[in-house]
């Protein structure tokens, strides 16, 4: 093997990784835990205390409809403005009858 380990780290990077993995889990502040527990029980947990970001769900259906409309316009433009070529008559031979709209020609 070369200077890199199987995970692609050089010795200095491996030492840093091992040092970080060796760190202990920091203990939570007892005052913060008590305050958050009291807010949770009261149903008044502030949004920034949890770190969860809530997206406004009323805008999601509008976005979905806009995306669907844009996709329909793209499909219409590709298929409607650039039609596939129609049938071509490559060769004719022999005798026959051509019938069109109920009339013989």
mmCIF file of N, CA and C in Angstrom:
data_model
loop_
_atom_site.group_PDB
_atom_site.id
_atom_site.type_symbol
_atom_site.label_atom_id
_atom_site.label_comp_id
_atom_site.label_asym_id
_atom_site.label_seq_id
_atom_site.Cartn_x
_atom_site.Cartn_y
_atom_site.Cartn_z
ATOM 1 N N UNK A 1 0.832 -1.181 0.000
ATOM 2 C CA UNK A 1 0.000 0.000 0.000
ATOM 3 C C UNK A 1 0.876 1.243 0.000
ATOM 4 N N UNK A 2 0.284 2.353 -0.394
ATOM 5 C CA UNK A 2 1.022 3.605 -0.372
ATOM 6 C C UNK A 2 0.752 4.342 0.942
ATOM 7 N N UNK A 3 1.010 5.647 0.962
ATOM 8 C CA UNK A 3 0.863 6.406 2.202
ATOM 9 C C UNK A 3 -0.607 6.593 2.608
ATOM 10 N N UNK A 4 -1.510 6.337 1.699
ATOM 11 C CA UNK A 4 -2.927 6.483 2.008
ATOM 12 C C UNK A 4 -3.495 5.156 2.491
ATOM 13 N N UNK A 5 -4.396 5.238 3.425
ATOM 14 C CA UNK A 5 -5.066 4.047 3.942
ATOM 15 C C UNK A 5 -6.158 3.649 2.958
ATOM 16 N N UNK A 6 -6.874 2.584 3.232
ATOM 17 C CA UNK A 6 -7.956 2.159 2.352
ATOM 18 C C UNK A 6 -9.044 3.210 2.224
ATOM 19 N N UNK A 7 -9.238 4.030 3.240
ATOM 20 C CA UNK A 7 -10.277 5.057 3.182
ATOM 21 C C UNK A 7 -9.799 6.339 2.521
ATOM 22 N N UNK A 8 -8.585 6.351 1.994
ATOM 23 C CA UNK A 8 -8.097 7.500 1.243
ATOM 24 C C UNK A 8 -7.540 8.619 2.100
ATOM 25 N N UNK A 9 -7.215 8.361 3.356
ATOM 26 C CA UNK A 9 -6.692 9.390 4.243
ATOM 27 C C UNK A 9 -5.193 9.223 4.423
ATOM 28 N N UNK A 10 -4.502 10.343 4.470
ATOM 29 C CA UNK A 10 -3.074 10.264 4.766
ATOM 30 C C UNK A 10 -2.897 10.183 6.285
ATOM 31 N N UNK A 11 -1.699 9.957 6.787
ATOM 32 C CA UNK A 11 -1.499 9.769 8.233
ATOM 33 C C UNK A 11 -1.984 10.953 9.080
ATOM 34 N N UNK A 12 -1.786 12.170 8.589
ATOM 35 C CA UNK A 12 -2.225 13.339 9.357
ATOM 36 C C UNK A 12 -3.752 13.390 9.444
ATOM 37 N N UNK A 13 -4.424 13.080 8.351
ATOM 38 C CA UNK A 13 -5.881 13.073 8.354
ATOM 39 C C UNK A 13 -6.420 11.959 9.243
ATOM 40 N N UNK A 14 -5.771 10.791 9.214
ATOM 41 C CA UNK A 14 -6.201 9.695 10.085
ATOM 42 C C UNK A 14 -6.046 10.080 11.554
ATOM 43 N N UNK A 15 -4.944 10.766 11.891
ATOM 44 C CA UNK A 15 -4.730 11.199 13.277
ATOM 45 C C UNK A 15 -5.808 12.185 13.702
ATOM 46 N N UNK A 16 -6.182 13.101 12.817
ATOM 47 C CA UNK A 16 -7.243 14.064 13.136
ATOM 48 C C UNK A 16 -8.577 13.349 13.313
ATOM 49 N N UNK A 17 -8.865 12.392 12.429
ATOM 50 C CA UNK A 17 -10.109 11.630 12.536
ATOM 51 C C UNK A 17 -10.172 10.880 13.861
ATOM 52 N N UNK A 18 -9.084 10.228 14.226
ATOM 53 C CA UNK A 18 -9.063 9.463 15.468
ATOM 54 C C UNK A 18 -9.184 10.368 16.688
ATOM 55 N N UNK A 19 -8.605 11.566 16.613
ATOM 56 C CA UNK A 19 -8.710 12.512 17.730
ATOM 57 C C UNK A 19 -10.149 12.973 17.912
ATOM 58 N N UNK A 20 -10.838 13.245 16.800
ATOM 59 C CA UNK A 20 -12.241 13.687 16.891
ATOM 60 C C UNK A 20 -13.116 12.548 17.388
ATOM 61 N N UNK A 21 -12.875 11.348 16.901
ATOM 62 C CA UNK A 21 -13.669 10.204 17.360
ATOM 63 C C UNK A 21 -13.447 9.903 18.835
ATOM 64 N N UNK A 22 -12.299 10.286 19.363
ATOM 65 C CA UNK A 22 -11.992 10.041 20.765
ATOM 66 C C UNK A 22 -12.602 11.057 21.716
ATOM 67 N N UNK A 23 -13.174 12.123 21.183
ATOM 68 C CA UNK A 23 -13.791 13.129 22.046
ATOM 69 C C UNK A 23 -15.037 12.564 22.713
ATOM 70 N N UNK A 24 -15.291 13.015 23.912
ATOM 71 C CA UNK A 24 -16.486 12.574 24.622
ATOM 72 C C UNK A 24 -17.702 13.390 24.200
ATOM 73 N N UNK A 25 -18.867 12.925 24.593
ATOM 74 C CA UNK A 25 -20.110 13.634 24.309
ATOM 75 C C UNK A 25 -20.260 14.744 25.346
ATOM 76 N N UNK A 26 -20.436 15.995 24.908
ATOM 77 C CA UNK A 26 -20.569 17.069 25.885
ATOM 78 C C UNK A 26 -21.875 16.932 26.664
ATOM 79 N N UNK A 27 -21.801 17.234 27.942
ATOM 80 C CA UNK A 27 -22.993 17.150 28.791
ATOM 81 C C UNK A 27 -23.873 18.371 28.557
ATOM 82 N N UNK A 28 -25.170 18.140 28.563
ATOM 83 C CA UNK A 28 -26.112 19.245 28.395
ATOM 84 C C UNK A 28 -26.162 20.080 29.667
ATOM 85 N N UNK A 29 -26.380 21.375 29.498
ATOM 86 C CA UNK A 29 -26.488 22.292 30.628
ATOM 87 C C UNK A 29 -27.777 21.972 31.390
ATOM 88 N N UNK A 30 -27.698 21.673 32.681
ATOM 89 C CA UNK A 30 -28.898 21.317 33.439
ATOM 90 C C UNK A 30 -29.951 22.432 33.448
ATOM 91 N N UNK A 31 -29.522 23.699 33.489
ATOM 92 C CA UNK A 31 -30.492 24.796 33.466
ATOM 93 C C UNK A 31 -31.241 24.845 32.140
ATOM 94 N N UNK A 32 -30.517 24.658 31.037
ATOM 95 C CA UNK A 32 -31.155 24.651 29.725
ATOM 96 C C UNK A 32 -32.149 23.500 29.614
ATOM 97 N N UNK A 33 -31.754 22.313 30.079
ATOM 98 C CA UNK A 33 -32.651 21.153 30.016
ATOM 99 C C UNK A 33 -33.906 21.385 30.832
ATOM 100 N N UNK A 34 -33.776 21.965 32.029
ATOM 101 C CA UNK A 34 -34.946 22.221 32.879
ATOM 102 C C UNK A 34 -35.861 23.255 32.232
ATOM 103 N N UNK A 35 -35.271 24.308 31.667
ATOM 104 C CA UNK A 35 -36.073 25.348 31.016
ATOM 105 C C UNK A 35 -36.798 24.792 29.789
ATOM 106 N N UNK A 36 -36.099 23.999 28.977
ATOM 107 C CA UNK A 36 -36.720 23.420 27.787
ATOM 108 C C UNK A 36 -37.819 22.429 28.166
ATOM 109 N N UNK A 37 -37.606 21.645 29.217
ATOM 110 C CA UNK A 37 -38.616 20.692 29.665
ATOM 111 C C UNK A 37 -39.870 21.427 30.134
ATOM 112 N N UNK A 38 -39.705 22.519 30.871
ATOM 113 C CA UNK A 38 -40.854 23.291 31.344
ATOM 114 C C UNK A 38 -41.613 23.901 30.169
ATOM 115 N N UNK A 39 -40.889 24.406 29.161
ATOM 116 C CA UNK A 39 -41.549 24.970 27.980
ATOM 117 C C UNK A 39 -42.283 23.884 27.200
ATOM 118 N N UNK A 40 -41.692 22.707 27.105
ATOM 119 C CA UNK A 40 -42.319 21.613 26.369
ATOM 120 C C UNK A 40 -43.606 21.172 27.045
ATOM 121 N N UNK A 41 -43.558 21.031 28.375
ATOM 122 C CA UNK A 41 -44.748 20.613 29.122
ATOM 123 C C UNK A 41 -45.845 21.661 28.988
ATOM 124 N N UNK A 42 -45.460 22.938 28.963
ATOM 125 C CA UNK A 42 -46.446 24.019 28.836
ATOM 126 C C UNK A 42 -46.918 24.202 27.397
ATOM 127 N N UNK A 43 -46.259 23.548 26.455
ATOM 128 C CA UNK A 43 -46.650 23.682 25.048
ATOM 129 C C UNK A 43 -46.164 24.982 24.439
ATOM 130 N N UNK A 44 -45.118 25.557 24.982
ATOM 131 C CA UNK A 44 -44.625 26.844 24.509
ATOM 132 C C UNK A 44 -43.157 26.770 24.120
ATOM 133 N N UNK A 45 -42.762 25.726 23.398
ATOM 134 C CA UNK A 45 -41.373 25.598 22.986
ATOM 135 C C UNK A 45 -41.133 26.598 21.854
ATOM 136 N N UNK A 46 -40.189 27.525 22.026
ATOM 137 C CA UNK A 46 -39.908 28.462 20.938
ATOM 138 C C UNK A 46 -39.294 27.727 19.751
ATOM 139 N N UNK A 47 -39.565 28.216 18.554
ATOM 140 C CA UNK A 47 -39.121 27.526 17.346
ATOM 141 C C UNK A 47 -37.606 27.443 17.267
ATOM 142 N N UNK A 48 -36.904 28.481 17.732
ATOM 143 C CA UNK A 48 -35.455 28.463 17.638
ATOM 144 C C UNK A 48 -34.811 27.535 18.669
ATOM 145 N N UNK A 49 -35.544 27.114 19.676
ATOM 146 C CA UNK A 49 -34.976 26.223 20.689
ATOM 147 C C UNK A 49 -34.807 24.807 20.157
ATOM 148 N N UNK A 50 -35.652 24.393 19.241
ATOM 149 C CA UNK A 50 -35.569 23.037 18.710
ATOM 150 C C UNK A 50 -34.622 22.945 17.526
ATOM 151 N N UNK A 51 -34.402 24.046 16.827
ATOM 152 C CA UNK A 51 -33.544 24.037 15.644
ATOM 153 C C UNK A 51 -34.240 23.496 14.419
ATOM 154 N N UNK A 52 -35.549 23.280 14.492
ATOM 155 C CA UNK A 52 -36.304 22.749 13.365
ATOM 156 C C UNK A 52 -36.898 23.918 12.590
ATOM 157 N N UNK A 53 -36.701 23.890 11.279
ATOM 158 C CA UNK A 53 -37.263 24.928 10.429
ATOM 159 C C UNK A 53 -38.535 24.367 9.800
ATOM 160 N N UNK A 54 -39.624 25.069 9.962
ATOM 161 C CA UNK A 54 -40.906 24.638 9.398
ATOM 162 C C UNK A 54 -41.174 25.413 8.119
ATOM 163 N N UNK A 55 -41.368 24.695 7.013
ATOM 164 C CA UNK A 55 -41.699 25.346 5.754
ATOM 165 C C UNK A 55 -43.184 25.659 5.721
ATOM 166 N N UNK A 56 -43.552 26.784 5.146
ATOM 167 C CA UNK A 56 -44.976 27.079 5.029
ATOM 168 C C UNK A 56 -45.617 26.131 4.014
ATOM 169 N N UNK A 57 -46.484 25.257 4.476
ATOM 170 C CA UNK A 57 -47.044 24.228 3.599
ATOM 171 C C UNK A 57 -48.080 24.793 2.636
ATOM 172 N N UNK A 58 -48.611 25.958 2.886
ATOM 173 C CA UNK A 58 -49.630 26.494 1.975
ATOM 174 C C UNK A 58 -49.027 26.892 0.634
ATOM 175 N N UNK A 59 -47.715 27.087 0.561
ATOM 176 C CA UNK A 59 -47.085 27.460 -0.688
ATOM 177 C C UNK A 59 -46.642 26.252 -1.513
ATOM 178 N N UNK A 60 -46.590 25.095 -0.910
ATOM 179 C CA UNK A 60 -46.133 23.914 -1.638
ATOM 180 C C UNK A 60 -47.078 23.511 -2.774
ATOM 181 N N UNK A 61 -48.410 23.507 -2.586
ATOM 182 C CA UNK A 61 -49.269 23.146 -3.719
ATOM 183 C C UNK A 61 -49.156 24.136 -4.873
ATOM 184 N N UNK A 62 -48.973 25.424 -4.591
ATOM 185 C CA UNK A 62 -48.822 26.410 -5.662
ATOM 186 C C UNK A 62 -47.548 26.105 -6.447
ATOM 187 N N UNK A 63 -46.480 25.774 -5.738
ATOM 188 C CA UNK A 63 -45.236 25.421 -6.398
ATOM 189 C C UNK A 63 -45.425 24.160 -7.247
ATOM 190 N N UNK A 64 -46.149 23.192 -6.712
ATOM 191 C CA UNK A 64 -46.372 21.948 -7.450
ATOM 192 C C UNK A 64 -47.171 22.207 -8.732
ATOM 193 N N UNK A 65 -48.217 23.030 -8.649
ATOM 194 C CA UNK A 65 -49.007 23.340 -9.840
ATOM 195 C C UNK A 65 -48.175 24.110 -10.855
ATOM 196 N N UNK A 66 -47.340 25.017 -10.384
ATOM 197 C CA UNK A 66 -46.479 25.762 -11.299
ATOM 198 C C UNK A 66 -45.492 24.857 -12.007
ATOM 199 N N UNK A 67 -44.939 23.898 -11.275
ATOM 200 C CA UNK A 67 -44.004 22.950 -11.872
ATOM 201 C C UNK A 67 -44.701 22.071 -12.906
ATOM 202 N N UNK A 68 -45.913 21.632 -12.578
ATOM 203 C CA UNK A 68 -46.672 20.801 -13.516
ATOM 204 C C UNK A 68 -47.011 21.582 -14.780
ATOM 205 N N UNK A 69 -47.397 22.850 -14.634
ATOM 206 C CA UNK A 69 -47.714 23.674 -15.798
ATOM 207 C C UNK A 69 -46.476 23.902 -16.658
ATOM 208 N N UNK A 70 -45.338 24.149 -16.020
ATOM 209 C CA UNK A 70 -44.105 24.354 -16.783
ATOM 210 C C UNK A 70 -43.723 23.088 -17.543
ATOM 211 N N UNK A 71 -43.887 21.930 -16.920
ATOM 212 C CA UNK A 71 -43.580 20.670 -17.596
ATOM 213 C C UNK A 71 -44.502 20.454 -18.791
ATOM 214 N N UNK A 72 -45.781 20.805 -18.630
ATOM 215 C CA UNK A 72 -46.732 20.662 -19.742
ATOM 216 C C UNK A 72 -46.351 21.571 -20.901
ATOM 217 N N UNK A 73 -45.920 22.789 -20.609
ATOM 218 C CA UNK A 73 -45.512 23.708 -21.672
ATOM 219 C C UNK A 73 -44.290 23.177 -22.405
ATOM 220 N N UNK A 74 -43.343 22.622 -21.677
ATOM 221 C CA UNK A 74 -42.147 22.067 -22.317
ATOM 222 C C UNK A 74 -42.525 20.884 -23.204
ATOM 223 N N UNK A 75 -43.381 20.004 -22.726
ATOM 224 C CA UNK A 75 -43.803 18.847 -23.533
ATOM 225 C C UNK A 75 -44.553 19.314 -24.771
ATOM 226 N N UNK A 76 -45.440 20.298 -24.613
ATOM 227 C CA UNK A 76 -46.185 20.833 -25.755
ATOM 228 C C UNK A 76 -45.231 21.447 -26.771
ATOM 229 N N UNK A 77 -44.238 22.181 -26.293
ATOM 230 C CA UNK A 77 -43.297 22.822 -27.205
ATOM 231 C C UNK A 77 -42.481 21.781 -27.970
ATOM 232 N N UNK A 78 -42.052 20.737 -27.291
ATOM 233 C CA UNK A 78 -41.231 19.720 -27.963
ATOM 234 C C UNK A 78 -42.062 18.932 -28.966
ATOM 235 N N UNK A 79 -43.253 18.514 -28.566
ATOM 236 C CA UNK A 79 -44.067 17.678 -29.451
ATOM 237 C C UNK A 79 -44.875 18.495 -30.452
ATOM 238 N N UNK A 80 -45.384 19.642 -30.050
ATOM 239 C CA UNK A 80 -46.252 20.432 -30.924
ATOM 240 C C UNK A 80 -45.503 21.258 -31.943
ATOM 241 N N UNK A 81 -44.402 21.825 -31.559
ATOM 242 C CA UNK A 81 -43.668 22.694 -32.472
ATOM 243 C C UNK A 81 -42.648 21.940 -33.313
ATOM 244 N N UNK A 82 -42.356 20.711 -32.961
ATOM 245 C CA UNK A 82 -41.410 19.908 -33.725
ATOM 246 C C UNK A 82 -42.055 18.550 -33.998
ATOM 247 N N UNK A 83 -43.041 18.513 -34.909
ATOM 248 C CA UNK A 83 -43.760 17.249 -35.123
ATOM 249 C C UNK A 83 -42.876 16.209 -35.801
ATOM 250 N N UNK A 84 -43.240 14.975 -35.567
ATOM 251 C CA UNK A 84 -42.538 13.875 -36.218
ATOM 252 C C UNK A 84 -42.914 13.858 -37.692
ATOM 253 N N UNK A 85 -42.029 13.401 -38.551
ATOM 254 C CA UNK A 85 -42.367 13.362 -39.975
ATOM 255 C C UNK A 85 -43.503 12.375 -40.235
ATOM 256 N N UNK A 86 -44.367 12.733 -41.207
ATOM 257 C CA UNK A 86 -45.495 11.878 -41.561
ATOM 258 C C UNK A 86 -45.054 10.713 -42.441
ATOM 259 N N UNK A 87 -46.007 9.889 -42.861
ATOM 260 C CA UNK A 87 -45.649 8.746 -43.692
ATOM 261 C C UNK A 87 -45.179 9.208 -45.074
ATOM 262 N N UNK A 88 -44.240 8.468 -45.643
ATOM 263 C CA UNK A 88 -43.729 8.765 -46.976
ATOM 264 C C UNK A 88 -43.982 7.575 -47.887
ATOM 265 N N UNK A 89 -44.270 7.878 -49.130
ATOM 266 C CA UNK A 89 -44.430 6.845 -50.140
ATOM 267 C C UNK A 89 -43.058 6.578 -50.738
ATOM 268 N N UNK A 90 -42.530 5.401 -50.479
ATOM 269 C CA UNK A 90 -41.182 5.097 -50.938
ATOM 270 C C UNK A 90 -41.158 4.498 -52.340
ATOM 271 N N UNK A 91 -42.129 3.633 -52.656
ATOM 272 C CA UNK A 91 -42.144 3.006 -53.982
ATOM 273 C C UNK A 91 -43.544 2.505 -54.291
ATOM 274 N N UNK A 92 -43.860 2.442 -55.567
ATOM 275 C CA UNK A 92 -45.159 1.940 -56.005
ATOM 276 C C UNK A 92 -44.891 0.919 -57.110
ATOM 277 N N UNK A 93 -45.590 -0.195 -57.055
ATOM 278 C CA UNK A 93 -45.433 -1.188 -58.108
ATOM 279 C C UNK A 93 -46.692 -2.037 -58.210
ATOM 280 N N UNK A 94 -46.991 -2.513 -59.402
ATOM 281 C CA UNK A 94 -48.127 -3.388 -59.610
ATOM 282 C C UNK A 94 -49.420 -2.618 -59.808
ATOM 283 N N UNK A 95 -50.549 -3.333 -59.682
ATOM 284 C CA UNK A 95 -51.852 -2.704 -59.849
ATOM 285 C C UNK A 95 -52.590 -2.764 -58.530
ATOM 286 N N UNK A 96 -53.538 -1.877 -58.364
ATOM 287 C CA UNK A 96 -54.297 -1.869 -57.133
ATOM 288 C C UNK A 96 -55.391 -0.833 -57.178
ATOM 289 N N UNK A 97 -56.160 -0.770 -56.117
ATOM 290 C CA UNK A 97 -57.257 0.183 -55.990
ATOM 291 C C UNK A 97 -56.990 1.020 -54.754
ATOM 292 N N UNK A 98 -57.123 2.327 -54.931
ATOM 293 C CA UNK A 98 -56.960 3.226 -53.802
ATOM 294 C C UNK A 98 -58.334 3.693 -53.388
ATOM 295 N N UNK A 99 -58.688 3.495 -52.131
ATOM 296 C CA UNK A 99 -60.001 3.888 -51.617
ATOM 297 C C UNK A 99 -59.767 4.996 -50.591
ATOM 298 N N UNK A 100 -60.417 6.147 -50.786
ATOM 299 C CA UNK A 100 -60.290 7.232 -49.836
ATOM 300 C C UNK A 100 -61.634 7.882 -49.612
ATOM 301 N N UNK A 101 -62.062 8.014 -48.411
ATOM 302 C CA UNK A 101 -63.337 8.638 -48.030
ATOM 303 C C UNK A 101 -64.514 7.958 -48.717
ATOM 304 N N UNK A 102 -64.447 6.664 -48.886
ATOM 305 C CA UNK A 102 -65.552 5.924 -49.472
ATOM 306 C C UNK A 102 -65.598 5.971 -50.979
ATOM 307 N N UNK A 103 -64.659 6.613 -51.636
ATOM 308 C CA UNK A 103 -64.643 6.706 -53.103
ATOM 309 C C UNK A 103 -63.447 5.905 -53.624
ATOM 310 N N UNK A 104 -63.643 5.312 -54.780
ATOM 311 C CA UNK A 104 -62.537 4.597 -55.407
ATOM 312 C C UNK A 104 -61.866 5.497 -56.412
ATOM 313 N N UNK A 105 -60.555 5.417 -56.476
ATOM 314 C CA UNK A 105 -59.801 6.226 -57.432
ATOM 315 C C UNK A 105 -59.034 5.318 -58.347
#
